[in-house]
Amino acid sequence: MGCGLSFSRQDAHESNDQRDVDEETVEAMPAIPKHENVNVNSAVNFIPAGKIAEFGYSKDLKQRYRQGKLLGHGQFGYTYVATELSTGRMVAVKNISRSKMLRPIAVDDVKREVKIMKALSGHENVVQLYEAFEDDDYVYLVMELCEGGELLDRILARKDGRYSEKDAAAVVRQMLKVAAHCHLNGIVHRDLKPENFLFKSCTKDSLLKVTDFGLSDFIVPGVYFHDVVGSTYYVAPEVLKKQSGPESDVWSIGVITHILLCGRRPFCGKTESRVFKEVLRQQLDFQAKPWPTLSSNAKDFVYKLLIKDPKSRLTAAQALSHPWVREDGHAAEFPLDISVLSNMRQFVKYSRLKQIALRIYDVDTLGTWKMHVLFFYGRKMLSHS
C-alpha cells in the first residue's frame, strides 16, 4: 500500500516538540478561534512488559488465507497479497506489529482504524475491510485488493502520454467525494496523500480508492485535534497550530491537486521545519510555471482549497460544486504542458527518499556536502529500483 512517510500519534507522544515550528512563526499566524476541549490522546504510560493487548479478533488467519507477494511496508508493519482458501479470492493483508504497540494509545489507534473502516464500509471510493485477525505477533487487517497502482504512478504510466486538467479533475472529484462522505459520517482521515489513493484495477475507468485509516479519528463537535500527525508535505497550517478538524483533509486534497496540475508540491523546504514554515507563511505563486497556461477555474479551485484559515476554506461538499471539478464543469481538455509530467516523474522518484531525509537529517547541522552524498547514493538506489 502507500509507503510515504507519516508521523503518528505515538510519535507525537514520544517527542512532544519534534514537530513544532518556532513560536515566532506561530504567533505571526491569524488566531484560530478556540473551543473548550479535551485532549483525548493524553495517555503516555507504557504497556507492561510481557503483557499482550487483546483485541477480540479471530486468531485463525493462517488457516483461512495463504500468504503471497509483498505489496509494501511502513513504520508499523507491512502489507502483502493473500488468497482466501475457501473461495480463491485475492485480498490485501496489512500486518501491524505488536512490537510497535508500546503504549495504550497505539492499541487504541488500531481499534479505531478497524472501527472507522467498518463505519465507512460500502462507499465505492473506500478500500473495504473484510475482517480482522490477531496472534501473538501481529494484528491483521484483511482488505480489498487494489491492483491498479498508486495515483501518481498510474498517471505517469499512461501510454498515450496525454494528460489534461479534465483528467486531474476526475481524480480530484473522487477524492472529494470520499472526504465528504467521511466528514458526513463524523470521520476525518488526517493523512490524505497520493500514496494513500489506489486504483481498484488496471482498467481505464477504474475507481480510485482511499486507504490507510491508521491516523483517522472521529470528529467531536466543538473539539479540535491537538496532536500533529500526517505527512510532511500535506499537513495543514491548523494541524501545526494543534487546533485542527476535518478542514485539514481539504487542505491535503488541495496540495495533491497542485501536484496533479504542476507536477510539484506548493510548499518546499530543505528540512521538515522549513516545509512547515512555508505552509504557515508562504502564499501560492500563480505566476510560476505552468500556472500561466492553466485555466482560471483551476487556479481558483486550488486557491480556495489552500486558504490558510480553515474557516474560510471550502468544505469537501462545497468543493464538489466548484465549476472546475464538477463532472459537467469547465476543466480544460487540452494536454497540460510537457513539464508537468516531467516534474511529476521527478517528484515520484525522489519524494520518498527526501521525506526520510527531512526527518533524519537537517542540512544546518549535518552539512550541505553530506546531504549531497546522501542524495547521490539515493539517486543510485532509486535508479536501480
CSV table of C-alpha atoms in Angstrom, one decimal:
chain,number,residue,atom,x,y,z
A,1,MET,CA,0.0,0.0,0.0
A,2,GLY,CA,1.3,3.5,0.4
A,3,CYS,CA,4.8,3.8,1.8
A,4,GLY,CA,5.1,7.5,2.2
A,5,LEU,CA,6.4,8.8,5.5
A,6,SER,CA,3.8,9.8,8.1
A,7,PHE,CA,4.1,10.8,11.7
A,8,SER,CA,1.7,9.2,14.1
A,9,ARG,CA,0.0,9.9,17.4
A,10,GLN,CA,2.6,7.7,19.1
A,11,ASP,CA,5.4,9.7,17.5
A,12,ALA,CA,3.9,12.9,18.9
A,13,HIS,CA,3.8,11.5,22.5
A,14,GLU,CA,7.4,10.2,22.3
A,15,SER,CA,8.7,13.6,21.2
A,16,ASN,CA,6.3,16.4,22.1
A,17,ASP,CA,8.3,19.2,20.5
A,18,GLN,CA,9.7,17.3,17.5
A,19,ARG,CA,7.3,18.8,15.0
A,20,ASP,CA,6.8,22.3,16.4
A,21,VAL,CA,7.7,25.2,14.3
A,22,ASP,CA,9.2,28.2,16.1
A,23,GLU,CA,7.0,30.3,18.3
A,24,GLU,CA,7.6,33.4,16.3
A,25,THR,CA,6.2,31.8,13.2
A,26,VAL,CA,3.1,30.5,15.0
A,27,GLU,CA,2.5,33.9,16.7
A,28,ALA,CA,2.5,35.6,13.3
A,29,MET,CA,-0.4,33.5,12.1
A,30,PRO,CA,-4.0,34.7,12.5
A,31,ALA,CA,-5.5,33.3,15.6
A,32,ILE,CA,-7.9,30.3,15.2
A,33,PRO,CA,-11.0,30.6,17.5
A,34,LYS,CA,-10.6,28.2,20.5
A,35,HIS,CA,-13.2,25.9,21.9
A,36,GLU,CA,-13.3,24.2,25.2
A,37,ASN,CA,-11.8,20.8,24.5
A,38,VAL,CA,-10.3,17.7,25.9
A,39,ASN,CA,-7.1,16.1,24.7
A,40,VAL,CA,-8.3,12.6,24.1
A,41,ASN,CA,-4.8,11.4,23.3
A,42,SER,CA,-3.2,12.1,26.7
A,43,ALA,CA,-2.2,8.5,27.7
A,44,VAL,CA,1.6,8.3,27.9
A,45,ASN,CA,2.1,5.2,30.0
A,46,PHE,CA,3.7,2.1,28.5
A,47,ILE,CA,2.2,-1.3,28.3
A,48,PRO,CA,3.7,-3.6,30.9
A,49,ALA,CA,6.5,-5.9,29.6
A,50,GLY,CA,5.1,-9.3,28.7
A,51,LYS,CA,1.5,-8.2,28.6
A,52,ILE,CA,-0.3,-8.6,25.3
A,53,ALA,CA,-3.3,-6.5,24.5
A,54,GLU,CA,-6.3,-8.5,23.4
A,55,PHE,CA,-8.4,-7.1,20.5
A,56,GLY,CA,-11.1,-9.8,20.4
A,57,TYR,CA,-10.4,-10.6,16.8
A,58,SER,CA,-10.3,-14.1,15.2
A,59,LYS,CA,-7.0,-16.0,15.5
A,60,ASP,CA,-7.2,-18.4,12.6
A,61,LEU,CA,-5.8,-16.2,9.7
A,62,LYS,CA,-3.2,-18.8,8.6
A,63,GLN,CA,-5.8,-21.5,8.4
A,64,ARG,CA,-8.0,-19.4,6.1
A,65,TYR,CA,-5.5,-17.4,4.0
A,66,ARG,CA,-2.4,-18.3,2.1
A,67,GLN,CA,0.3,-15.5,2.0
A,68,GLY,CA,1.5,-14.2,-1.3
A,69,LYS,CA,3.8,-11.4,-2.5
A,70,LEU,CA,4.8,-8.3,-0.5
A,71,LEU,CA,3.0,-5.1,-1.5
A,72,GLY,CA,4.7,-2.6,0.7
A,73,HIS,CA,5.9,-1.8,4.2
A,74,GLY,CA,5.7,1.1,6.6
A,75,GLN,CA,6.5,2.2,10.1
A,76,PHE,CA,4.3,-0.3,11.9
A,77,GLY,CA,4.3,-3.3,9.6
A,78,TYR,CA,3.8,-4.5,6.1
A,79,THR,CA,1.1,-5.4,3.6
A,80,TYR,CA,1.0,-8.5,1.3
A,81,VAL,CA,-1.3,-10.2,-1.1
A,82,ALA,CA,-3.1,-13.3,0.2
A,83,THR,CA,-5.6,-15.8,-1.1
A,84,GLU,CA,-8.7,-16.9,0.8
A,85,LEU,CA,-8.5,-20.7,0.7
A,86,SER,CA,-12.3,-21.3,0.7
A,87,THR,CA,-13.1,-19.0,-2.2
A,88,GLY,CA,-9.8,-18.3,-4.1
A,89,ARG,CA,-10.5,-14.5,-3.6
A,90,MET,CA,-7.4,-12.4,-3.6
A,91,VAL,CA,-7.1,-9.8,-0.8
A,92,ALA,CA,-4.6,-7.5,0.8
A,93,VAL,CA,-3.5,-8.2,4.3
A,94,LYS,CA,-2.0,-5.4,6.4
A,95,ASN,CA,0.2,-6.7,9.3
A,96,ILE,CA,0.5,-4.4,12.3
A,97,SER,CA,3.4,-5.4,14.5
A,98,ARG,CA,2.6,-5.8,18.2
A,99,SER,CA,6.2,-4.9,19.0
A,100,LYS,CA,5.4,-1.3,17.9
A,101,MET,CA,2.4,-1.1,20.3
A,102,LEU,CA,4.4,0.3,23.2
A,103,ARG,CA,1.7,2.5,24.6
A,104,PRO,CA,-2.0,2.1,25.1
A,105,ILE,CA,-2.6,4.9,22.5
A,106,ALA,CA,-1.1,2.6,19.8
A,107,VAL,CA,-3.5,-0.2,20.7
A,108,ASP,CA,-6.4,2.3,20.7
A,109,ASP,CA,-5.3,3.5,17.2
A,110,VAL,CA,-5.6,0.0,15.8
A,111,LYS,CA,-9.0,-0.5,17.3
A,112,ARG,CA,-10.1,2.9,16.0
A,113,GLU,CA,-8.8,2.1,12.5
A,114,VAL,CA,-10.9,-1.1,12.4
A,115,LYS,CA,-14.0,0.7,13.7
A,116,ILE,CA,-13.6,3.6,11.2
A,117,MET,CA,-13.2,1.2,8.2
A,118,LYS,CA,-16.3,-0.7,9.2
A,119,ALA,CA,-18.2,2.6,9.6
A,120,LEU,CA,-17.2,3.6,6.0
A,121,SER,CA,-17.8,0.2,4.5
A,122,GLY,CA,-19.8,0.3,1.3
A,123,HIS,CA,-18.6,3.6,-0.2
A,124,GLU,CA,-17.2,2.9,-3.6
A,125,ASN,CA,-14.1,5.1,-3.0
A,126,VAL,CA,-13.0,3.4,0.2
A,127,VAL,CA,-10.9,0.3,0.4
A,128,GLN,CA,-13.1,-2.3,2.0
A,129,LEU,CA,-12.2,-4.0,5.3
A,130,TYR,CA,-13.4,-7.6,5.2
A,131,GLU,CA,-12.3,-8.8,8.6
A,132,ALA,CA,-9.6,-8.5,11.3
A,133,PHE,CA,-7.4,-11.2,12.9
A,134,GLU,CA,-4.7,-11.3,15.6
A,135,ASP,CA,-2.0,-13.5,17.0
A,136,ASP,CA,0.9,-13.0,19.5
A,137,ASP,CA,3.0,-11.1,17.0
A,138,TYR,CA,0.6,-9.1,14.7
A,139,VAL,CA,-2.8,-7.7,14.2
A,140,TYR,CA,-4.0,-8.4,10.6
A,141,LEU,CA,-6.5,-6.4,8.6
A,142,VAL,CA,-7.9,-8.3,5.6
A,143,MET,CA,-8.9,-5.8,3.0
A,144,GLU,CA,-9.9,-5.3,-0.6
A,145,LEU,CA,-7.0,-5.8,-3.0
A,146,CYS,CA,-6.4,-2.8,-5.3
A,147,GLU,CA,-4.3,-3.8,-8.3
A,148,GLY,CA,-4.3,-0.6,-10.3
A,149,GLY,CA,-1.4,1.0,-8.6
A,150,GLU,CA,-0.9,4.3,-6.7
A,151,LEU,CA,-2.3,7.5,-8.1
A,152,LEU,CA,0.8,9.3,-9.5
A,153,ASP,CA,2.3,6.1,-10.8
A,154,ARG,CA,-0.8,5.4,-12.7
A,155,ILE,CA,-0.8,8.9,-14.3
A,156,LEU,CA,2.8,8.5,-15.3
A,157,ALA,CA,2.2,5.1,-16.9
A,158,ARG,CA,-0.4,6.4,-19.4
A,159,LYS,CA,0.7,5.0,-22.8
A,160,ASP,CA,-0.7,7.9,-24.8
A,161,GLY,CA,1.1,10.5,-22.7
A,162,ARG,CA,-1.9,12.7,-22.8
A,163,TYR,CA,-2.9,14.3,-19.5
A,164,SER,CA,-5.2,17.2,-19.1
A,165,GLU,CA,-7.0,19.3,-16.4
A,166,LYS,CA,-10.1,17.3,-17.1
A,167,ASP,CA,-8.2,14.1,-16.2
A,168,ALA,CA,-6.9,15.7,-13.0
A,169,ALA,CA,-10.4,17.0,-12.1
A,170,ALA,CA,-11.9,13.5,-12.5
A,171,VAL,CA,-9.4,12.2,-9.9
A,172,VAL,CA,-9.9,15.1,-7.5
A,173,ARG,CA,-13.7,14.7,-7.7
A,174,GLN,CA,-13.4,11.1,-6.4
A,175,MET,CA,-11.1,12.3,-3.6
A,176,LEU,CA,-13.6,15.0,-2.6
A,177,LYS,CA,-16.5,12.5,-2.7
A,178,VAL,CA,-14.8,10.2,-0.2
A,179,ALA,CA,-13.7,13.1,2.0
A,180,ALA,CA,-17.2,14.5,2.1
A,181,HIS,CA,-18.5,11.0,2.9
A,182,CYS,CA,-16.0,10.7,5.8
A,183,HIS,CA,-16.9,14.1,7.2
A,184,LEU,CA,-20.6,13.5,6.9
A,185,ASN,CA,-20.1,10.3,9.0
A,186,GLY,CA,-18.1,12.2,11.6
A,187,ILE,CA,-14.7,11.0,10.5
A,188,VAL,CA,-11.5,12.8,9.4
A,189,HIS,CA,-8.8,10.9,7.5
A,190,ARG,CA,-5.8,13.1,8.6
A,191,ASP,CA,-3.3,11.5,6.2
A,192,LEU,CA,-4.5,12.1,2.6
A,193,LYS,CA,-1.6,11.9,0.2
A,194,PRO,CA,-1.1,10.4,-3.3
A,195,GLU,CA,0.3,7.2,-1.8
A,196,ASN,CA,-2.9,6.6,0.0
A,197,PHE,CA,-5.0,6.6,-3.1
A,198,LEU,CA,-5.1,3.4,-5.1
A,199,PHE,CA,-6.9,2.3,-8.3
A,200,LYS,CA,-9.0,-0.7,-7.9
A,201,SER,CA,-7.9,-2.2,-11.2
A,202,CYS,CA,-5.8,-1.5,-14.3
A,203,THR,CA,-8.9,-0.7,-16.5
A,204,LYS,CA,-9.1,2.8,-17.8
A,205,ASP,CA,-12.3,3.6,-15.9
A,206,SER,CA,-11.2,2.1,-12.6
A,207,LEU,CA,-12.4,3.6,-9.4
A,208,LEU,CA,-9.9,5.4,-7.1
A,209,LYS,CA,-10.0,4.3,-3.5
A,210,VAL,CA,-8.6,5.7,-0.3
A,211,THR,CA,-6.7,3.5,2.1
A,212,ASP,CA,-4.7,3.7,5.4
A,213,PHE,CA,-7.0,5.0,8.1
A,214,GLY,CA,-4.3,4.5,10.7
A,215,LEU,CA,-4.3,8.2,11.7
A,216,SER,CA,-8.0,8.8,11.2
A,217,ASP,CA,-10.3,9.8,14.0
A,218,PHE,CA,-13.8,10.6,15.0
A,219,ILE,CA,-15.0,14.2,14.9
A,220,VAL,CA,-16.4,15.6,18.2
A,221,PRO,CA,-18.4,18.9,17.5
A,222,GLY,CA,-16.6,21.9,19.0
A,223,VAL,CA,-13.4,19.9,19.8
A,224,TYR,CA,-10.1,20.3,17.9
A,225,PHE,CA,-7.4,17.7,17.5
A,226,HIS,CA,-4.2,18.8,19.3
A,227,ASP,CA,-1.7,16.3,18.0
A,228,VAL,CA,0.5,17.0,15.0
A,229,VAL,CA,0.0,13.9,12.7
A,230,GLY,CA,0.0,13.4,9.0
A,231,SER,CA,2.7,13.6,6.2
A,232,THR,CA,5.1,16.4,5.9
A,233,TYR,CA,4.1,17.9,2.5
A,234,TYR,CA,0.4,17.6,3.0
A,235,VAL,CA,-0.1,18.8,6.6
A,236,ALA,CA,-2.4,21.8,7.0
A,237,PRO,CA,-1.5,25.1,8.9
A,238,GLU,CA,-4.0,24.4,11.6
A,239,VAL,CA,-2.5,20.9,12.3
A,240,LEU,CA,0.8,22.7,13.0
A,241,LYS,CA,-1.1,25.1,15.3
A,242,LYS,CA,-2.5,22.0,17.1
A,243,GLN,CA,-6.1,23.0,16.5
A,244,SER,CA,-7.4,21.0,13.5
A,245,GLY,CA,-10.5,19.4,12.2
A,246,PRO,CA,-12.0,18.0,9.0
A,247,GLU,CA,-10.8,21.1,7.1
A,248,SER,CA,-7.3,19.6,7.2
A,249,ASP,CA,-8.4,16.9,4.7
A,250,VAL,CA,-9.5,19.5,2.2
A,251,TRP,CA,-6.1,21.2,2.5
A,252,SER,CA,-4.3,17.9,1.8
A,253,ILE,CA,-6.5,17.4,-1.3
A,254,GLY,CA,-5.5,21.0,-2.3
A,255,VAL,CA,-1.9,20.0,-2.1
A,256,ILE,CA,-2.5,16.9,-4.2
A,257,THR,CA,-4.4,18.9,-6.8
A,258,HIS,CA,-1.4,21.3,-7.0
A,259,ILE,CA,0.8,18.3,-7.7
A,260,LEU,CA,-1.6,16.9,-10.3
A,261,LEU,CA,-1.6,20.2,-12.2
A,262,CYS,CA,2.0,21.3,-11.7
A,263,GLY,CA,3.9,18.1,-11.1
A,264,ARG,CA,5.4,19.6,-7.9
A,265,ARG,CA,4.3,20.4,-4.4
A,266,PRO,CA,3.3,24.0,-3.4
A,267,PHE,CA,5.4,24.3,-0.3
A,268,CYS,CA,9.1,23.2,-0.3
A,269,GLY,CA,12.0,23.3,2.1
A,270,LYS,CA,15.3,21.5,2.7
A,271,THR,CA,14.2,20.4,6.2
A,272,GLU,CA,10.9,19.4,7.7
A,273,SER,CA,10.7,22.5,9.8
A,274,ARG,CA,11.3,24.7,6.8
A,275,VAL,CA,8.5,23.0,4.9
A,276,PHE,CA,6.2,23.7,7.9
A,277,LYS,CA,7.2,27.4,7.9
A,278,GLU,CA,6.3,27.6,4.2
A,279,VAL,CA,3.0,26.0,4.9
A,280,LEU,CA,2.3,28.6,7.6
A,281,ARG,CA,3.6,31.7,5.8
A,282,GLN,CA,4.1,31.3,2.1
A,283,GLN,CA,1.4,32.4,-0.4
A,284,LEU,CA,0.7,30.5,-3.6
A,285,ASP,CA,2.6,31.8,-6.6
A,286,PHE,CA,0.3,31.6,-9.7
A,287,GLN,CA,2.9,33.4,-11.8
A,288,ALA,CA,5.3,30.4,-11.7
A,289,LYS,CA,5.2,27.9,-14.5
A,290,PRO,CA,3.0,26.1,-15.5
A,291,TRP,CA,0.2,28.2,-13.9
A,292,PRO,CA,0.0,30.8,-16.7
A,293,THR,CA,-1.0,28.0,-19.1
A,294,LEU,CA,-3.7,26.7,-16.8
A,295,SER,CA,-7.3,27.8,-16.7
A,296,SER,CA,-8.6,30.5,-14.3
A,297,ASN,CA,-11.0,27.9,-12.9
A,298,ALA,CA,-8.1,25.6,-11.9
A,299,LYS,CA,-6.3,28.5,-10.2
A,300,ASP,CA,-9.5,29.5,-8.3
A,301,PHE,CA,-10.1,25.9,-7.2
A,302,VAL,CA,-6.6,25.3,-5.8
A,303,TYR,CA,-6.6,28.7,-4.2
A,304,LYS,CA,-9.9,28.0,-2.3
A,305,LEU,CA,-8.6,24.6,-1.1
A,306,LEU,CA,-5.3,26.1,0.1
A,307,ILE,CA,-6.6,29.1,2.1
A,308,LYS,CA,-4.7,29.1,5.3
A,309,ASP,CA,-7.6,30.0,7.5
A,310,PRO,CA,-9.6,26.7,7.8
A,311,LYS,CA,-12.9,28.5,8.4
A,312,SER,CA,-12.5,30.3,5.1
A,313,ARG,CA,-11.5,27.2,3.1
A,314,LEU,CA,-14.1,25.3,1.1
A,315,THR,CA,-15.5,22.2,2.7
A,316,ALA,CA,-15.3,19.0,0.7
A,317,ALA,CA,-19.0,19.2,-0.1
A,318,GLN,CA,-18.7,22.8,-1.3
A,319,ALA,CA,-15.6,22.0,-3.4
A,320,LEU,CA,-17.6,19.3,-5.3
A,321,SER,CA,-19.8,22.1,-6.6
A,322,HIS,CA,-16.9,24.2,-7.9
A,323,PRO,CA,-17.1,24.6,-11.7
A,324,TRP,CA,-13.6,23.2,-12.2
A,325,VAL,CA,-14.2,19.9,-10.6
A,326,ARG,CA,-17.9,19.2,-11.5
A,327,GLU,CA,-18.5,16.3,-13.9
A,328,ASP,CA,-20.1,18.8,-16.3
A,329,GLY,CA,-17.6,21.5,-15.3
A,330,HIS,CA,-15.1,23.7,-17.2
A,331,ALA,CA,-11.7,21.8,-16.7
A,332,ALA,CA,-9.7,22.2,-19.8
A,333,GLU,CA,-9.4,19.2,-22.1
A,334,PHE,CA,-6.2,20.0,-23.9
A,335,PRO,CA,-2.9,18.3,-22.7
A,336,LEU,CA,-1.0,20.0,-19.9
A,337,ASP,CA,2.5,21.4,-20.5
A,338,ILE,CA,5.0,18.6,-21.0
A,339,SER,CA,6.9,19.9,-18.0
A,340,VAL,CA,4.1,18.8,-15.7
A,341,LEU,CA,4.6,15.1,-16.2
A,342,SER,CA,8.4,15.6,-16.2
A,343,ASN,CA,8.1,17.3,-12.8
A,344,MET,CA,5.8,14.7,-11.5
A,345,ARG,CA,8.1,11.9,-12.5
A,346,GLN,CA,10.9,13.6,-10.6
A,347,PHE,CA,8.6,14.1,-7.6
A,348,VAL,CA,7.6,10.4,-7.5
A,349,LYS,CA,11.2,9.3,-7.9
A,350,TYR,CA,12.7,11.4,-5.1
A,351,SER,CA,9.9,12.2,-2.7
A,352,ARG,CA,10.2,9.1,-0.6
A,353,LEU,CA,13.9,9.5,-0.1
A,354,LYS,CA,13.7,13.2,0.5
A,355,GLN,CA,10.9,12.8,3.1
A,356,ILE,CA,13.1,10.4,5.0
A,357,ALA,CA,16.0,12.9,4.7
A,358,LEU,CA,13.8,15.7,6.0
A,359,ARG,CA,13.1,13.7,9.2
A,360,ILE,CA,16.6,12.4,9.9
A,361,TYR,CA,19.0,15.0,8.5
A,362,ASP,CA,19.0,18.7,8.9
A,363,VAL,CA,21.2,20.5,6.4
A,364,ASP,CA,22.0,23.2,9.0
A,365,THR,CA,23.6,20.7,11.4
A,366,LEU,CA,24.7,17.8,9.1
A,367,GLY,CA,26.4,20.0,6.5
A,368,THR,CA,25.5,20.5,2.8
A,369,TRP,CA,28.2,18.2,1.4
A,370,LYS,CA,26.9,15.3,3.5
A,371,MET,CA,23.4,16.0,2.2
A,372,HIS,CA,24.8,15.8,-1.4
A,373,VAL,CA,26.4,12.4,-0.6
A,374,LEU,CA,23.0,11.2,0.8
A,375,PHE,CA,21.1,12.2,-2.3
A,376,PHE,CA,23.9,10.9,-4.6
A,377,TYR,CA,23.6,7.4,-3.2
A,378,GLY,CA,19.8,7.8,-3.0
A,379,ARG,CA,19.6,8.5,-6.7
A,380,LYS,CA,21.7,5.5,-7.5
A,381,MET,CA,19.4,3.4,-5.3
A,382,LEU,CA,16.3,4.7,-6.9
A,383,SER,CA,17.6,4.3,-10.5
A,384,HIS,CA,18.0,0.6,-9.9
A,385,SER,CA,14.7,0.1,-8.2
